[in-house]
Coordinates of C-alpha atoms in Angstrom, one line a residue:
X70 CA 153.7 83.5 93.9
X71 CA 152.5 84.4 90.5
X72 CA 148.9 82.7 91.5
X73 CA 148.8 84.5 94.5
X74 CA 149.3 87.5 93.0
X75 CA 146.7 86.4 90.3
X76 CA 144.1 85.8 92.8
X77 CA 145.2 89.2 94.9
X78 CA 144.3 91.2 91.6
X79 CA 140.9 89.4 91.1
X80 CA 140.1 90.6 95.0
X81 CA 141.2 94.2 93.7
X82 CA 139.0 94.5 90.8
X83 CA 136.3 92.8 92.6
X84 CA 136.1 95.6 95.2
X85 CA 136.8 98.3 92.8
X86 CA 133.2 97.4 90.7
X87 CA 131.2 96.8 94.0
X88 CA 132.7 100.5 94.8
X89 CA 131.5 101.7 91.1
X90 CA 128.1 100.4 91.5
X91 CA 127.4 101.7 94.7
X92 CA 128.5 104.9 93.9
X93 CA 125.8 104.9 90.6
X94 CA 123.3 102.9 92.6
X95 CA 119.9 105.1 93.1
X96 CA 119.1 105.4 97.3
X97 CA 117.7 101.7 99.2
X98 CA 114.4 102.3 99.3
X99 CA 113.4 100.8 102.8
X100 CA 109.9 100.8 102.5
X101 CA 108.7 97.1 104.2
X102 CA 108.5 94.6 101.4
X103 CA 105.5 93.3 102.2
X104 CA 103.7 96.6 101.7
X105 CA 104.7 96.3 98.2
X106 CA 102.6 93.3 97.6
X107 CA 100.9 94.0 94.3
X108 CA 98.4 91.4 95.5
X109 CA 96.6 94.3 97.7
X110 CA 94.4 96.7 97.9
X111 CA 95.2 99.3 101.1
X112 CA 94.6 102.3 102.3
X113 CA 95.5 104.2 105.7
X114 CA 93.7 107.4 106.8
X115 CA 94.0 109.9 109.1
X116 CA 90.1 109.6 110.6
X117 CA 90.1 112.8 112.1
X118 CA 91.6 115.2 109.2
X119 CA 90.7 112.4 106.4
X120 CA 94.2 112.9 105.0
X121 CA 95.6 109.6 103.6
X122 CA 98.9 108.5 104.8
X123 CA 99.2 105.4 102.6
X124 CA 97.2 103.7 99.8
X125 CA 98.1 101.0 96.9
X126 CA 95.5 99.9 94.7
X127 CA 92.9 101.8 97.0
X128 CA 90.5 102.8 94.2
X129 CA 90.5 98.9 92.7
X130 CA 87.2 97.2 93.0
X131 CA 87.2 94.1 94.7
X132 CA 85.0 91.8 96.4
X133 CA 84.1 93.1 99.7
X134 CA 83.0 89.6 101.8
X135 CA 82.1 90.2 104.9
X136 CA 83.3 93.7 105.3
X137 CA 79.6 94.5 103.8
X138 CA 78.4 93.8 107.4
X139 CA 79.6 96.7 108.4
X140 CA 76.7 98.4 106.0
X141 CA 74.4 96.1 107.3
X142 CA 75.5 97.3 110.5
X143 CA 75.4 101.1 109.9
X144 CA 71.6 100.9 108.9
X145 CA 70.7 98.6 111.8
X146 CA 72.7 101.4 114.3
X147 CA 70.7 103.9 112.4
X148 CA 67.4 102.1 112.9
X149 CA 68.2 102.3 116.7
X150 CA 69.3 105.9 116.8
X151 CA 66.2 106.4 115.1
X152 CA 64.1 104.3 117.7
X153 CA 62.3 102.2 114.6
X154 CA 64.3 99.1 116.4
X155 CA 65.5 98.8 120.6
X156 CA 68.2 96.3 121.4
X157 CA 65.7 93.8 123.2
X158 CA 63.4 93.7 120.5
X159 CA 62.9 90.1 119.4
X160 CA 63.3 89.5 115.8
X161 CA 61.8 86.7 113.8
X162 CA 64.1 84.3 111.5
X163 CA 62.6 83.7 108.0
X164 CA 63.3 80.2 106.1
X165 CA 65.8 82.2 104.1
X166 CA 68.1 83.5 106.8
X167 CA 68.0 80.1 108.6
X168 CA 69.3 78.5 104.9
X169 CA 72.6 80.7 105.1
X170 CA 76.0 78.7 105.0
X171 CA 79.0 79.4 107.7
X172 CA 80.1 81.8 109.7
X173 CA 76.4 81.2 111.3
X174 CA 75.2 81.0 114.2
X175 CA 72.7 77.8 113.0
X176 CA 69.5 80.2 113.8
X177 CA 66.3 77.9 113.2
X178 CA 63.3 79.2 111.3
X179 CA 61.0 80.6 113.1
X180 CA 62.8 81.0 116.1
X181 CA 63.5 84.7 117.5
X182 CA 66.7 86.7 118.2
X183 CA 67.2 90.1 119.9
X184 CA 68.7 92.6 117.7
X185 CA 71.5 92.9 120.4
X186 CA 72.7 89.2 120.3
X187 CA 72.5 89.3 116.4
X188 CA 74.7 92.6 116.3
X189 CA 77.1 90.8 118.6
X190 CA 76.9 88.0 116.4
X191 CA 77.9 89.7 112.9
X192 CA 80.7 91.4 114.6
X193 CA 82.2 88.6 116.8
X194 CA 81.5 85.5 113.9
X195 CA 80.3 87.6 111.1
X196 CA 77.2 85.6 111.2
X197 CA 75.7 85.6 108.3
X198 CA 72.2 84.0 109.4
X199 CA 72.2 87.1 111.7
X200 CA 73.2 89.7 109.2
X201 CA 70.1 88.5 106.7
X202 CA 67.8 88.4 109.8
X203 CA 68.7 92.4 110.7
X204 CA 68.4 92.9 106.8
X205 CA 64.9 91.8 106.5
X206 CA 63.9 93.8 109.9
X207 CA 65.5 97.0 109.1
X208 CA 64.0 97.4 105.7
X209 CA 61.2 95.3 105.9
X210 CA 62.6 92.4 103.3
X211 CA 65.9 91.6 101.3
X212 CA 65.2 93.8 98.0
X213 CA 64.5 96.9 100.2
X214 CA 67.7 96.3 102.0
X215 CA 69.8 96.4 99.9
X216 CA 68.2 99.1 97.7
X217 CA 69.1 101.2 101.3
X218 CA 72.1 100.1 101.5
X219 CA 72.9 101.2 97.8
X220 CA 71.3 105.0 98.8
X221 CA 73.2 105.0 101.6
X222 CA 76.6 104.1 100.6
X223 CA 75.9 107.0 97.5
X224 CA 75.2 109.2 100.4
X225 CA 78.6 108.5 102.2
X226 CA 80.1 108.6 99.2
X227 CA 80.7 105.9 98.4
X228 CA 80.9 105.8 94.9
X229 CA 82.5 102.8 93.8
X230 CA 80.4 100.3 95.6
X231 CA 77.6 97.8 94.7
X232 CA 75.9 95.9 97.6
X233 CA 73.5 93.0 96.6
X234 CA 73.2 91.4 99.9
X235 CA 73.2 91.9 103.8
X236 CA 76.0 89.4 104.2
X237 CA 79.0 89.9 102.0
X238 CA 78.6 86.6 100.0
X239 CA 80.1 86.4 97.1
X240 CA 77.8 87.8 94.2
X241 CA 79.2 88.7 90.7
X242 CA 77.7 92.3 90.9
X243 CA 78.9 93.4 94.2
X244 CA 82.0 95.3 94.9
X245 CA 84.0 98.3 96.4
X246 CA 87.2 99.2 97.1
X247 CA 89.7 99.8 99.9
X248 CA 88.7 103.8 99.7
X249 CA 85.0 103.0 99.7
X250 CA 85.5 101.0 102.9
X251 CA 87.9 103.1 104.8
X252 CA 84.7 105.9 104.4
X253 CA 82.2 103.8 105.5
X254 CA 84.2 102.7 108.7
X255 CA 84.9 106.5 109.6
X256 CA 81.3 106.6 108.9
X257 CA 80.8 104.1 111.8
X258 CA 83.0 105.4 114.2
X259 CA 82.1 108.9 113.8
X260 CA 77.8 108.6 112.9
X261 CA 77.6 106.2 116.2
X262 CA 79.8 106.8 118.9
X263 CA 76.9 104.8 121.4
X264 CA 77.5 101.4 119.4
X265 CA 81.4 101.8 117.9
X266 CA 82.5 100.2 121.2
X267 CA 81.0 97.1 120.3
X268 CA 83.3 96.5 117.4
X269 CA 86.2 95.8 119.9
X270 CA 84.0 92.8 121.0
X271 CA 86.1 89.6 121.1
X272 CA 83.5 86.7 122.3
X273 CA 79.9 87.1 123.6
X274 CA 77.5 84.8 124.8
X275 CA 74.8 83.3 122.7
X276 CA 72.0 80.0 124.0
X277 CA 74.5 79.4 127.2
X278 CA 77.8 79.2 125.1
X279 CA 80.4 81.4 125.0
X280 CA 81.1 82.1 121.5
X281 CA 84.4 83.1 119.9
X282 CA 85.7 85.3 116.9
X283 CA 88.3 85.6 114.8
X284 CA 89.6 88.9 114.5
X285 CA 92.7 88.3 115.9
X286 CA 94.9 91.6 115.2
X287 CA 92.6 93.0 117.8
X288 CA 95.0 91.3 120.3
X289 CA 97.6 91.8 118.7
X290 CA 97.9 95.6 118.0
X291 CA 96.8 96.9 121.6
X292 CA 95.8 100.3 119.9
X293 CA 93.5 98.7 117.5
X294 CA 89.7 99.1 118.4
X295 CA 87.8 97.3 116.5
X296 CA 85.9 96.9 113.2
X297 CA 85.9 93.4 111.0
X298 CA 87.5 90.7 109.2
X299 CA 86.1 89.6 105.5
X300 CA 87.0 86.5 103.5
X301 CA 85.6 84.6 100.5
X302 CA 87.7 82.7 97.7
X303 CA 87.3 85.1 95.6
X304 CA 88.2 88.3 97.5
X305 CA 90.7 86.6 99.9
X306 CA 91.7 87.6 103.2
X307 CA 90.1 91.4 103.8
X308 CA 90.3 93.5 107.1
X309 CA 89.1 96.8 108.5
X310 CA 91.1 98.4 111.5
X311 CA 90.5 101.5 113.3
X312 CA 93.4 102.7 115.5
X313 CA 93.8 105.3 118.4
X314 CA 96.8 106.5 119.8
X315 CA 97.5 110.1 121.4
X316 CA 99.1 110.4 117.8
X317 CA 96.0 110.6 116.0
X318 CA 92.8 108.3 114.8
X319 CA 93.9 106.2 112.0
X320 CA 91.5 103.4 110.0
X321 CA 93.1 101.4 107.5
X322 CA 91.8 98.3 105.1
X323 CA 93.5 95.4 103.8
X324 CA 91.8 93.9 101.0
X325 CA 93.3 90.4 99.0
X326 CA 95.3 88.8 101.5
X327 CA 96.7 85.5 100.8
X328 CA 96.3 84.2 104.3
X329 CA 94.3 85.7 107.6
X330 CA 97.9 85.9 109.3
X331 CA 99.6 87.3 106.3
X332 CA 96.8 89.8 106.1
X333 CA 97.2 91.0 109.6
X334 CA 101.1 91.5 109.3
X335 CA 100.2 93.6 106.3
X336 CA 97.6 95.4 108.4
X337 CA 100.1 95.9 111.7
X338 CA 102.8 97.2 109.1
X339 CA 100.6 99.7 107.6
X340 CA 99.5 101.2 111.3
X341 CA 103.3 101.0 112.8
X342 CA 104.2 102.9 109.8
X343 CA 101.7 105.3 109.5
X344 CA 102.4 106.4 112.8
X345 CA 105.9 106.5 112.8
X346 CA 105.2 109.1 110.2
X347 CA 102.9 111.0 112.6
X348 CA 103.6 113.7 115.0
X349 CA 101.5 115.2 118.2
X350 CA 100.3 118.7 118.3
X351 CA 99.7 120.2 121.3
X352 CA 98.2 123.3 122.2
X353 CA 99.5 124.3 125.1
X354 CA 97.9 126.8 127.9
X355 CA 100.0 130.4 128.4
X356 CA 99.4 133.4 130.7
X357 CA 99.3 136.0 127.5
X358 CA 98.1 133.3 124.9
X359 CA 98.0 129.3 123.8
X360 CA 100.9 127.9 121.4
X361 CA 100.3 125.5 119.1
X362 CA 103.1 122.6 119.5
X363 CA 104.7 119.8 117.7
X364 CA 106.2 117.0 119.3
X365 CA 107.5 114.4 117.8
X366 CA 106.3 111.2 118.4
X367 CA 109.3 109.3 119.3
X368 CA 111.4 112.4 121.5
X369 CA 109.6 113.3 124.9
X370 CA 111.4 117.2 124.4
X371 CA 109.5 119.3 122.1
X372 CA 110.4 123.6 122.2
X373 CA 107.7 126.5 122.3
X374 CA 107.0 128.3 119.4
X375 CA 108.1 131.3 120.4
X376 CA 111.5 131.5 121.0
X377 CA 112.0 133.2 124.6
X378 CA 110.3 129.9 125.6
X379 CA 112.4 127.2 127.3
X380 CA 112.4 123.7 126.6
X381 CA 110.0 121.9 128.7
X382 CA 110.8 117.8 129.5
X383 CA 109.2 114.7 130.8
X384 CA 106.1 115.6 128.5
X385 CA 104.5 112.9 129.9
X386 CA 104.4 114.4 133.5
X387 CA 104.5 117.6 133.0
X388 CA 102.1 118.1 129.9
X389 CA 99.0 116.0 131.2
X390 CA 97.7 119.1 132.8
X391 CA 97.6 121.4 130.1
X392 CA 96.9 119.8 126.9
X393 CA 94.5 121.4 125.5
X394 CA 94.1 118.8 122.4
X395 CA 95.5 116.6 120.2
X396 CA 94.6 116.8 116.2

């Protein structure tokens, strides 16, 4: 009897601190641990109003790897725009660009590529054969490349970035950050609308073989389209991820990822809780005037501004009509 009642006391106090703690214990943060990493560099954006929703470490230089394709790729979009290339031009490979170590494309020297298949080629393998070949077209050789893409990112601003080559390998001297990047992909999207598509490109033909990348959150995420993947030892695992839902535009980088599929569960986690932080307004047609609405992302009731309005239901069916926009 005695050691029950012993052991009943023990369960008493027990309870009574667990009580006392939680009752001092500062709120559960519930913030997904693995956006916590330390490891990272992130940022999430808001494409449309450039307000940033998220960011750790966004202003940190790191090594950008391949994600400097995506420069490469803004001056050779440019270069179209411009008419100083077209997509069926034929474009020679020098010694130099044939020399360049995988991802490639194994592009011989002296043999000739169309500036279409070698655009396809940096965004679906981030070939880097094809990135040098664009490089040395565009500007007319390496050194004026990458003095253009230098004045260019400066003009984006872009001020925490140093390119020293067309390709994103590694070099001691070149860097950005998370910030940087997130600018230069809005740059994309919103500078050249013609060509954007082609960053939701998955596979594309190349000599008679169908040729495969590796950007898999693109399947994963069905409201991701497009942009690229980036990795060298020394940056590890970095992505860049434009979004679209009705909510809003988001693009969001992931730089210093341990692994490609630890990278992309960072990258899905930053987007599903960016927009669960997001809401849809509506502006919404009247007889005497329009109304500017919120509604909530997650509820399909939302009420007028005004409050002799009713409440309006099925959003969804009854909305499509007369949305005017969505910000």
């Amino acid at each position: 009897m005695k050691v029950f009642l012993k052991i009943l006391l023990l369960f008493a106090l027990f309870e009574f601190a667990l009580l006392n703690i939680n009752a001092n214990s500062k709120p559960v943060d519930i913030t997904p641990s693995i956006l916590k990493s330390s490891n990272y560099a992130s940022i999430v954006i808001n494409s449309r109003t450039g307000k940033v929703l998220f960011s750790k470490n966004a202003d940190q230089k790191r090594y950008p790897a391949s994600l400097t394709k995506m420069m490469t790729l803004y001056l050779t979009f440019d270069a179209l725009k411009n008419k100083n290339l077209y997509p069926l031009k034929k474009l020679k490979v020098s010694k130099y660009a044939s020399e360049q170590p995988k991802s490639n494309i194994d592009l011989k020297a002296g043999n000739k590529i169309t500036v279409r298949k070698a655009i396809h080629a940096i965004i679906v393998k981030s070939a880097n054969d094809a990135a040098v070949v664009l490089g040395e077209s565009v500007a007319g050789n390496r050194k004026k490349f990458i003095n253009l893409m230098n004045k260019t990112a400066k003009k984006l601003g872009m001020n925490d970035t140093s390119f020293q080559n067309a390709h994103g390998l590694h070099h001691e001297k070149q860097y950005t950050t998370a910030r940087d990047m997130a600018k230069l992909a809005i740059a994309l999207k919103k500078d050249f609308p013609k060509y954007y598509h082609l960053f939701s490109m998955t596979s594309f033909k190349y000599r008679g073989k169908e040729i495969h990348g590796h950007n898999r959150v693109l399947q994963r995420y069905e409201w991701i389209d497009g942009l690229k993947t980036g990795y060298i030892n020394a940056s590890g695992f970095n992505l860049a991820t434009s979004a679209k839902k009705p909510e809003g535009n988001l693009v969001a980088i992931v730089m210093g990822g341990q692994t490609a599929r630890i990278r992309d569960d960072h990258m899905v986690n930053l987007l599903d809780n960016a927009y669960a932080r997001l809401s849809i307004r509506v502006k919404v047609k009247s007889k005497k005037s329009s109304k500017t609405q919120l509604l909530n992302s997650k509820k399909d009731v939302f009420q007028y501004a005004s409050t002799e309005s009713q409440k309006i239901t099925n959003t969804t069916d009854k909305l499509c009509w007369d949305v005017l926009e969505i910000h």
